[in-house]
Amino acid sequence: PSLIRSHCVHEPNTTACFVEPSRNIQFQHGRADCTDFDSEFPYKATKAEHHPNPVADGRATIEFFRDEFDFNGRETVAIFGAHTFGKPSIRNSLFPYTWTSSAINLFNNDYYKNIVAKDRWYINDKECGRVGDAYGNRPQTRWLAHTRKMTHRGGPVFWIHQNHVCPSLYNDKNWSSADRQCVEEADASLGQQCRPDPPTGESRPRTRDELDADPNKGCERWKLIPGADEIALNCEMGLYLDFQVTDGIPHGCSGFEHFSASMASDDKKAVWSQIPGQKDKAQPDCKKQMLAEPAGSTPLSQIMEEYADDQTQWVDDFMAAFEKMMRNGYPDGLTNSPDIHTNLVCPMPSIIGSYTENCYQQESVDSDGAVFKIGNRHKELAGKVYQWNPSTKLFDFAEEQPGATNQLWRLSSGGHQLINEMTGLPLSVESNVNFRIEEKGDDYLVINPMTGKALDCFAARKPGKECKTWKKHGKSNQRFFVIMAA
């Protein structure tokens, strides 16, 4: 279930793992943005950018995308699914955390499942352990409106996602002594993850079908994911829930009474949604968003629920909306780009490190072509060869091992890729797989044609370290030689 180190899927080994669009996305080119620019500083556009308001309500959001992109309601809801990918930057936006915890590099419909508050596993460890309620069921979720009063006016207001769960069985970092006791007193014979809380009017543990009398206290209680809270902005939550926002302050539902002009006070205490007369935090009591654009079409909240239930429907609609957005302002359209889908490989990126992962078209390999090992002339790499390390999933140097296919290579038919015999995949360095091979006497330099830098294995002297690229100088750590396989 762990795909990219700490990245997780909620339902491993099911169809929910796979995104299967009905067609390929059509990339296009010919767009020229920022055509009006400063004559002294040509990288500076003179026309101000027009952005949607992240703290606005659903109606304002729909109107913006209708007026600026000619989007209908379905296209607007679909394009917001891009938030399943990546996370906001608090430095740039004042919005912290992430839309989909432990999944910011996964492109799926988890975003919609969160927004519509489907029952969702609580995951807060690197091994993707799934925490549920006391009986191991997928736990209920809710949304709280919240502000940390980062601005002079007390905003911005955003939403935080919570699960009704036991203490995390797989990460006891934040356990209290009471949490530990809750887990220790679970009845494993009943499939319990922690001791069930009492039902209403009772002191005994609840049964599987009974409700927790007080979901805010006890062994089972509402929790966010520490340090990786799942959030939503007003502009997107307003596509599912019907509330209004005036000057950044949400209203129109019970639970928003604490959000008012008083947020601008010097009181540093954060503000949370709370139902009047109740002492605990609570989800605002908002109805579903029944706004439709155009009038008479499917209501926005229903579209959100459709996408939460049907991943293919969402990704198909997202591609159409994305293509339309890219054509915005070009009534005659753009030019279709060449086919990039045939033999396309898109490696799963790592969230750790300074490199992204680019998709590439893999070149074919002649099965009768030469098989060889690759050595480097640096004295500290003597006796070692370049390899794919199956334990670390990295390309590094190790002692030569007879018959080890992870240390064997072939040159692709196009002459640009070094294909590993074990994986069948090309050498990738800093997210580049295409190289130019230059002769250097009896040796070779391996050049990134996009940057002109040479593959340099000075760092690879240390076990488990990868080669990098560096300014071309042709010294020993950049010189490679071939050892033909027997």
Coordinates of C-alpha atoms in Angstrom, one line a residue:
P1 CA 0.0 0.0 0.0
S2 CA 3.0 2.4 0.4
L3 CA 3.8 3.7 -3.1
I4 CA 6.2 6.6 -2.7
R5 CA 7.9 6.1 0.7
S6 CA 5.3 7.7 2.9
H7 CA 2.6 7.8 0.2
C8 CA -0.4 5.5 0.8
V9 CA -3.5 4.3 -0.9
H10 CA -6.6 3.7 1.3
E11 CA -7.8 0.5 -0.5
P12 CA -4.8 -1.5 -1.7
N13 CA -5.3 -4.4 -4.1
T14 CA -8.7 -3.1 -5.2
T15 CA -9.9 -1.3 -8.4
A16 CA -9.8 1.9 -6.3
C17 CA -6.0 1.8 -6.8
F18 CA -6.2 2.4 -10.5
V19 CA -7.1 5.5 -12.5
E20 CA -8.3 4.3 -15.9
P21 CA -9.4 7.2 -18.2
S22 CA -11.5 6.4 -21.2
R23 CA -9.0 8.2 -23.5
N24 CA -5.6 9.8 -23.4
I25 CA -5.3 13.5 -22.6
Q26 CA -4.7 15.7 -25.7
F27 CA -1.7 18.0 -25.0
Q28 CA -1.7 21.1 -27.2
H29 CA 0.9 23.9 -27.9
G30 CA 0.9 27.4 -29.3
R31 CA -0.2 29.3 -26.2
A32 CA 1.6 32.6 -25.4
D33 CA 0.9 34.1 -22.1
C34 CA 2.1 37.4 -20.7
T35 CA 2.3 38.9 -24.1
D36 CA 2.3 42.4 -22.6
F37 CA 5.5 42.9 -20.6
D38 CA 7.7 45.6 -19.1
S39 CA 10.2 46.9 -21.7
E40 CA 13.0 47.2 -19.2
F41 CA 12.3 43.9 -17.4
P42 CA 10.7 41.7 -20.0
Y43 CA 10.1 38.9 -17.5
K44 CA 7.6 41.1 -15.7
A45 CA 4.0 41.1 -17.1
T46 CA 2.2 44.4 -17.1
K47 CA -1.2 42.9 -17.0
A48 CA -2.4 41.9 -13.5
E49 CA -3.3 38.3 -13.0
H50 CA -6.9 37.6 -12.1
H51 CA -7.2 34.8 -9.4
P52 CA -10.3 33.2 -7.8
N53 CA -10.8 34.1 -4.2
P54 CA -9.8 31.1 -2.0
V55 CA -12.0 32.2 0.9
A56 CA -15.1 32.9 -1.2
D57 CA -18.2 30.7 -1.2
G58 CA -19.4 28.3 -3.8
R59 CA -21.5 30.8 -5.7
A60 CA -18.6 33.2 -6.1
T61 CA -16.4 30.4 -7.2
I62 CA -18.8 29.2 -9.9
E63 CA -19.3 32.7 -11.2
F64 CA -15.5 33.2 -11.5
F65 CA -14.9 30.1 -13.5
R66 CA -18.0 30.8 -15.6
D67 CA -16.9 34.3 -16.4
E68 CA -13.2 33.6 -16.9
F69 CA -13.2 30.2 -18.5
D70 CA -16.7 29.7 -19.7
F71 CA -17.0 26.7 -17.4
N72 CA -20.2 25.1 -16.3
G73 CA -20.7 23.6 -12.9
R74 CA -19.4 20.2 -13.8
E75 CA -16.3 21.6 -15.4
T76 CA -15.6 23.7 -12.3
V77 CA -16.1 20.8 -9.9
A78 CA -13.9 18.6 -12.1
I79 CA -11.0 21.0 -12.3
F80 CA -10.8 21.3 -8.5
G81 CA -9.8 17.7 -8.5
A82 CA -6.3 18.9 -9.3
H83 CA -6.1 19.5 -5.5
T84 CA -5.7 15.8 -5.1
F85 CA -2.1 16.5 -6.3
G86 CA 0.3 18.6 -4.3
K87 CA -0.4 20.8 -1.3
P88 CA -0.6 24.6 -0.5
S89 CA 2.4 26.6 0.6
I90 CA 1.7 28.4 3.9
R91 CA 4.4 31.0 3.0
N92 CA 2.5 31.9 -0.2
S93 CA -1.1 31.4 0.7
L94 CA -1.4 31.3 4.6
F95 CA -3.0 27.9 4.1
P96 CA -1.1 25.1 5.9
Y97 CA -1.0 21.3 5.5
T98 CA -2.4 19.3 2.6
W99 CA -5.6 18.3 0.8
T100 CA -4.9 14.6 0.8
S101 CA -2.6 13.4 3.6
S102 CA 0.1 10.9 2.6
A103 CA -1.0 11.1 -1.0
I104 CA 0.1 14.4 -2.5
N105 CA 1.8 12.7 -5.4
L106 CA -1.1 10.4 -6.2
F107 CA -3.6 11.5 -8.9
N108 CA -7.0 9.9 -7.9
N109 CA -10.4 10.8 -6.5
D110 CA -9.4 10.8 -2.8
Y111 CA -9.9 14.6 -2.8
Y112 CA -13.6 14.1 -3.5
K113 CA -14.0 11.3 -1.0
N114 CA -12.6 13.7 1.6
I115 CA -14.8 16.6 0.7
V116 CA -18.0 14.6 0.8
A117 CA -17.0 13.2 4.2
K118 CA -17.0 9.5 3.2
D119 CA -15.8 7.1 5.9
R120 CA -12.0 7.1 5.5
W121 CA -9.1 5.3 7.1
Y122 CA -6.9 7.3 9.5
I123 CA -3.3 6.9 8.3
N124 CA -0.4 8.6 10.1
D125 CA 2.6 6.3 9.8
K126 CA 5.1 5.6 7.0
E127 CA 3.9 2.0 6.6
C128 CA 0.4 3.0 5.8
G129 CA -1.3 1.3 8.8
R130 CA -5.0 1.8 8.5
V131 CA -6.6 2.9 11.8
G132 CA -10.4 2.5 12.3
D133 CA -12.9 2.7 15.1
A134 CA -12.9 0.3 18.0
Y135 CA -14.1 -2.6 15.8
G136 CA -11.7 -1.9 13.0
N137 CA -14.4 -0.3 10.7
R138 CA -13.5 2.4 8.3
P139 CA -14.1 5.5 10.6
Q140 CA -16.6 8.3 10.1
T141 CA -15.2 11.7 9.2
R142 CA -16.2 15.4 9.6
W143 CA -15.1 18.9 8.7
L144 CA -14.5 21.8 11.0
A145 CA -14.3 25.4 9.9
H146 CA -11.2 27.0 11.4
T147 CA -8.9 30.1 11.5
R148 CA -5.6 30.7 13.1
K149 CA -6.0 34.4 12.7
M150 CA -2.9 34.9 10.7
T151 CA -4.1 38.3 9.2
H152 CA -5.1 41.6 10.8
R153 CA -8.7 40.7 10.0
G154 CA -8.5 37.3 11.7
G155 CA -8.3 35.1 8.6
P156 CA -8.0 33.2 6.5
V157 CA -10.8 30.7 7.3
F158 CA -10.3 27.2 6.0
W159 CA -11.6 23.7 6.9
I160 CA -9.9 20.8 8.7
H161 CA -10.8 17.1 8.2
Q162 CA -11.1 14.7 11.2
N163 CA -11.7 11.0 11.7
H164 CA -13.5 9.3 14.6
V165 CA -10.9 6.8 15.6
C166 CA -8.9 4.8 18.1
P167 CA -5.4 5.9 19.1
S168 CA -3.1 5.1 16.1
L169 CA -2.0 1.5 16.5
Y170 CA 1.0 2.1 14.2
N171 CA 2.4 5.4 15.6
D172 CA 2.4 5.8 19.4
K173 CA 4.4 9.1 19.3
N174 CA 1.5 11.1 20.6
W175 CA 0.0 8.5 22.8
S176 CA -1.0 9.5 26.4
S177 CA -1.1 7.0 29.2
A178 CA -4.9 6.8 28.6
D179 CA -4.4 6.1 24.9
R180 CA -2.1 3.2 25.8
Q181 CA -4.6 1.8 28.2
C182 CA -7.3 2.1 25.5
V183 CA -5.3 -0.1 23.1
E184 CA -4.2 -2.6 25.8
E185 CA -7.8 -3.2 26.9
A186 CA -9.0 -4.0 23.3
D187 CA -10.6 -7.5 22.9
A188 CA -8.7 -9.0 20.0
S189 CA -11.1 -11.9 19.8
L190 CA -13.8 -9.4 18.7
G191 CA -11.5 -7.7 16.2
Q192 CA -11.2 -4.6 18.4
Q193 CA -8.5 -2.0 17.8
C194 CA -9.1 -0.3 21.1
R195 CA -11.6 -0.4 24.0
P196 CA -15.0 0.7 22.7
D197 CA -16.6 3.7 24.3
P198 CA -19.9 3.4 26.1
P199 CA -23.2 3.9 24.3
T200 CA -25.7 6.6 25.5
G201 CA -26.9 6.1 29.1
E202 CA -24.5 3.1 29.7
S203 CA -21.1 2.6 31.3
R204 CA -20.3 -0.7 29.5
P205 CA -18.4 -0.7 26.1
R206 CA -20.7 -0.3 23.1
T207 CA -21.4 -3.1 20.8
R208 CA -20.4 -3.0 17.1
D209 CA -23.8 -1.6 16.0
E210 CA -24.2 1.0 18.8
L211 CA -23.1 4.6 18.6
D212 CA -20.5 6.3 20.8
A213 CA -22.3 8.4 23.3
D214 CA -19.6 11.1 23.4
P215 CA -17.5 11.1 20.2
N216 CA -15.3 14.0 21.5
K217 CA -13.9 12.0 24.5
G218 CA -12.8 8.5 25.4
C219 CA -10.9 5.9 23.4
E220 CA -12.7 6.7 20.2
R221 CA -12.7 10.4 19.4
W222 CA -12.4 12.9 16.7
K223 CA -8.8 13.4 15.6
L224 CA -6.9 15.2 12.9
I225 CA -3.6 13.9 11.5
P226 CA -0.8 15.7 13.4
G227 CA 1.4 17.6 11.1
A228 CA -0.4 16.4 8.0
D229 CA -3.9 17.7 8.5
E230 CA -6.2 17.4 5.6
I231 CA -7.8 20.7 4.7
A232 CA -10.2 22.3 2.3
L233 CA -10.7 26.0 1.3
N234 CA -14.0 27.8 1.4
C235 CA -14.1 28.1 -2.4
E236 CA -14.1 24.3 -2.8
M237 CA -16.1 23.3 0.3
G238 CA -18.7 25.8 -0.9
L239 CA -19.2 23.5 -4.0
Y240 CA -20.5 20.8 -1.6
L241 CA -22.0 22.7 1.3
D242 CA -24.3 25.7 1.1
F243 CA -23.0 28.7 3.1
Q244 CA -22.1 32.2 2.3
V245 CA -18.9 34.3 2.8
T246 CA -18.9 38.1 3.3
D247 CA -15.5 39.8 3.7
G248 CA -13.8 36.5 4.4
I249 CA -16.3 35.6 7.2
P250 CA -18.5 32.4 6.6
H251 CA -22.1 32.5 7.7
G252 CA -25.5 31.0 6.8
C253 CA -25.2 27.8 8.9
S254 CA -25.4 27.0 12.5
G255 CA -21.8 26.6 13.8
F256 CA -20.4 29.8 12.2
E257 CA -21.4 32.1 15.0
H258 CA -17.9 32.4 16.3
F259 CA -16.7 33.7 12.9
S260 CA -17.3 37.4 12.9
A261 CA -15.6 40.8 12.9
S262 CA -14.3 39.9 16.4
M263 CA -11.8 37.6 14.7
A264 CA -9.7 40.7 14.2
S265 CA -9.1 41.1 17.9
D266 CA -5.6 40.6 19.4
D267 CA -6.7 37.4 21.1
K268 CA -4.4 34.8 19.7
K269 CA -6.8 31.9 20.4
A270 CA -7.8 30.1 17.2
V271 CA -11.5 30.0 16.2
W272 CA -13.3 26.7 15.5
S273 CA -16.8 26.0 14.3
Q274 CA -19.2 25.2 17.2
I275 CA -22.9 24.6 17.5
P276 CA -24.5 27.2 19.9
G277 CA -25.3 25.7 23.3
Q278 CA -22.6 22.9 22.8
K279 CA -19.2 23.1 24.4
D280 CA -17.3 21.0 21.8
K281 CA -16.1 21.7 18.3
A282 CA -18.6 20.6 15.6
Q283 CA -19.1 20.6 11.9
P284 CA -21.3 23.5 10.8
D285 CA -24.8 22.4 10.2
C286 CA -25.0 23.3 6.5
K287 CA -27.2 21.8 3.8
K288 CA -25.8 20.4 0.6
Q289 CA -25.0 22.9 -2.2
M290 CA -27.9 22.7 -4.6
L291 CA -26.7 25.5 -6.9
A292 CA -26.5 24.3 -10.5
E293 CA -24.7 26.0 -13.4
P294 CA -26.4 26.3 -15.8
A295 CA -29.8 26.3 -14.0
G296 CA -31.6 23.0 -14.3
S297 CA -28.3 21.0 -14.6
T298 CA -26.9 18.6 -12.0
P299 CA -26.4 20.3 -8.6
L300 CA -22.8 20.9 -7.5
S301 CA -23.0 18.7 -4.5
Q302 CA -24.3 15.8 -6.5
I303 CA -21.4 16.2 -9.0
M304 CA -19.0 16.1 -6.0
E305 CA -20.6 12.8 -4.8
E306 CA -20.5 11.3 -8.4
Y307 CA -16.7 11.9 -8.5
A308 CA -16.2 10.5 -5.0
D309 CA -17.9 7.3 -6.2
D310 CA -16.6 7.1 -9.8
Q311 CA -12.9 7.7 -10.4
T312 CA -13.1 7.2 -14.1
Q313 CA -16.0 9.7 -14.5
W314 CA -13.9 12.3 -12.7
V315 CA -10.7 11.8 -14.6
D316 CA -12.5 11.9 -17.9
D317 CA -14.3 15.1 -17.0
F318 CA -11.1 16.6 -15.5
M319 CA -9.2 16.0 -18.8
A320 CA -11.9 17.7 -20.8
A321 CA -12.0 20.7 -18.4
F322 CA -8.2 20.9 -18.4
E323 CA -8.0 20.9 -22.2
K324 CA -10.7 23.6 -22.3
M325 CA -8.8 25.7 -19.7
M326 CA -5.6 25.5 -21.7
R327 CA -7.5 26.8 -24.8
N328 CA -8.9 29.8 -22.9
G329 CA -8.5 33.0 -24.8
Y330 CA -7.8 31.2 -28.1
P331 CA -11.1 31.0 -30.0
D332 CA -9.4 29.3 -32.9
G333 CA -7.9 26.7 -30.7
L334 CA -4.3 25.5 -30.3
T335 CA -2.2 22.9 -32.2
N336 CA -2.4 19.3 -31.1
S337 CA 1.0 18.1 -29.9
P338 CA 2.5 14.9 -31.3
D339 CA 1.6 11.5 -29.8
I340 CA 3.4 11.2 -26.5
H341 CA 1.5 8.2 -25.1
T342 CA 3.1 5.4 -27.0
N343 CA 5.7 3.6 -24.9
L344 CA 5.3 6.3 -22.3
V345 CA 6.7 5.6 -18.9
C346 CA 5.9 7.8 -15.9
P347 CA 7.9 6.8 -12.8
M348 CA 6.4 7.2 -9.4
P349 CA 8.1 10.3 -7.9
S350 CA 9.6 10.4 -4.5
I351 CA 8.4 13.1 -2.0
I352 CA 11.9 13.1 -0.5
G353 CA 14.7 14.7 -2.5
S354 CA 15.2 17.7 -4.8
Y355 CA 14.2 16.1 -8.1
T356 CA 10.8 15.6 -9.8
E357 CA 10.2 12.6 -12.1
N358 CA 9.7 13.3 -15.8
C359 CA 7.7 11.0 -18.0
Y360 CA 9.7 9.6 -20.9
Q361 CA 9.3 7.4 -24.0
Q362 CA 11.3 4.2 -23.5
E363 CA 13.5 3.2 -26.5
S364 CA 13.5 -0.4 -27.6
V365 CA 16.4 -2.8 -27.0
D366 CA 17.9 -5.3 -29.4
S367 CA 17.6 -8.6 -27.5
D368 CA 20.7 -9.8 -29.4
G369 CA 22.7 -6.7 -28.5
A370 CA 25.8 -6.6 -26.4
V371 CA 25.4 -7.0 -22.6
F372 CA 28.0 -5.2 -20.5
K373 CA 28.9 -3.8 -17.1
I374 CA 29.8 -0.2 -16.4
G375 CA 32.8 0.9 -14.3
N376 CA 34.1 4.3 -13.3
R377 CA 37.8 5.5 -13.3
H378 CA 37.8 7.1 -9.9
K379 CA 40.3 5.2 -7.7
E380 CA 37.8 4.7 -4.9
L381 CA 35.4 2.9 -7.3
A382 CA 37.9 0.4 -8.5
G383 CA 36.5 -3.1 -8.6
K384 CA 32.9 -1.8 -8.4
V385 CA 30.3 -1.5 -11.1
Y386 CA 27.2 0.6 -11.7
Q387 CA 24.0 -1.1 -10.7
W388 CA 20.4 -0.9 -9.9
N389 CA 20.1 -1.5 -6.1
P390 CA 16.8 -3.4 -5.6
S391 CA 17.0 -2.7 -1.8
T392 CA 17.2 1.0 -2.0
K393 CA 15.6 1.5 -5.5
L394 CA 18.7 3.6 -6.4
F395 CA 21.4 3.5 -9.0
D396 CA 24.7 3.2 -7.1
F397 CA 28.1 1.4 -7.2
A398 CA 28.8 -2.0 -5.6
E399 CA 31.4 -4.8 -5.8
E400 CA 31.1 -6.8 -9.0
Q401 CA 29.0 -9.9 -8.6
P402 CA 29.1 -12.7 -11.3
G403 CA 25.7 -13.3 -12.9
A404 CA 24.0 -10.3 -11.1
T405 CA 21.5 -9.0 -13.7
N406 CA 21.1 -5.7 -11.8
Q407 CA 24.7 -5.0 -12.7
L408 CA 24.2 -5.7 -16.5
W409 CA 23.3 -3.1 -19.1
R410 CA 22.3 -2.8 -22.8
L411 CA 22.4 0.3 -25.0
S412 CA 19.0 1.1 -26.4
S413 CA 18.4 1.0 -30.2
G414 CA 18.4 4.8 -30.3
G415 CA 21.7 5.0 -28.5
H416 CA 20.3 7.4 -25.8
Q417 CA 19.3 5.1 -23.0
L418 CA 21.2 2.6 -20.8
I419 CA 18.8 -0.2 -20.0
N420 CA 19.2 -2.3 -16.9
E421 CA 18.9 -6.1 -17.4
M422 CA 17.1 -6.7 -14.2
T423 CA 14.4 -4.0 -14.4
G424 CA 14.2 -3.5 -18.2
L425 CA 14.2 0.2 -17.4
P426 CA 16.7 2.9 -18.3
L427 CA 19.3 4.5 -16.0
S428 CA 17.7 7.6 -14.5
V429 CA 19.8 10.4 -13.0
E430 CA 18.1 13.6 -11.7
S431 CA 14.9 12.5 -13.5
N432 CA 16.6 12.3 -16.9
V433 CA 16.9 9.0 -18.9
N434 CA 18.2 10.2 -22.2
F435 CA 22.0 10.8 -22.5
R436 CA 24.6 11.5 -25.2
I437 CA 27.6 9.2 -25.0
E438 CA 30.9 10.8 -25.9
E439 CA 34.2 9.0 -26.4
K440 CA 37.1 10.1 -24.3
G441 CA 40.1 8.0 -25.4
D442 CA 39.2 4.4 -24.4
D443 CA 36.6 5.7 -22.0
Y444 CA 33.2 7.4 -22.3
L445 CA 31.5 10.5 -20.9
V446 CA 27.8 10.4 -20.3
I447 CA 26.2 13.8 -21.0
N448 CA 22.7 15.1 -20.2
P449 CA 21.9 16.8 -23.5
M450 CA 19.4 19.2 -21.9
T451 CA 22.0 20.7 -19.5
G452 CA 25.3 19.8 -21.1
K453 CA 26.5 18.5 -17.7
A454 CA 28.3 15.2 -17.4
L455 CA 27.4 12.2 -15.2
D456 CA 29.7 12.5 -12.2
C457 CA 30.2 9.7 -9.7
F458 CA 32.3 11.5 -7.0
A459 CA 29.4 11.2 -4.5
A460 CA 29.0 7.5 -5.3
R461 CA 32.3 6.7 -3.6
K462 CA 30.2 6.4 -0.4
P463 CA 28.0 3.3 -0.2
G464 CA 24.4 3.8 -1.2
K465 CA 25.1 7.2 -2.8
E466 CA 24.0 8.0 -6.4
C467 CA 26.0 9.6 -9.2
K468 CA 24.9 13.2 -10.0
T469 CA 25.6 15.5 -12.9
W470 CA 28.2 18.2 -12.8
K471 CA 30.0 20.7 -15.1
K472 CA 31.8 18.7 -17.7
H473 CA 35.6 18.4 -16.9
G474 CA 36.4 14.8 -18.0
K475 CA 38.3 13.8 -14.9
S476 CA 38.3 10.3 -13.5
N477 CA 34.9 10.5 -11.7
Q478 CA 33.3 11.4 -15.0
R479 CA 35.0 8.8 -17.1
F480 CA 33.3 5.4 -17.6
F481 CA 34.5 2.2 -19.1
V482 CA 32.7 -0.9 -20.4
I483 CA 33.3 -4.5 -19.2
M484 CA 31.7 -6.9 -21.7
A485 CA 29.7 -9.7 -20.1
A486 CA 30.8 -13.2 -20.6

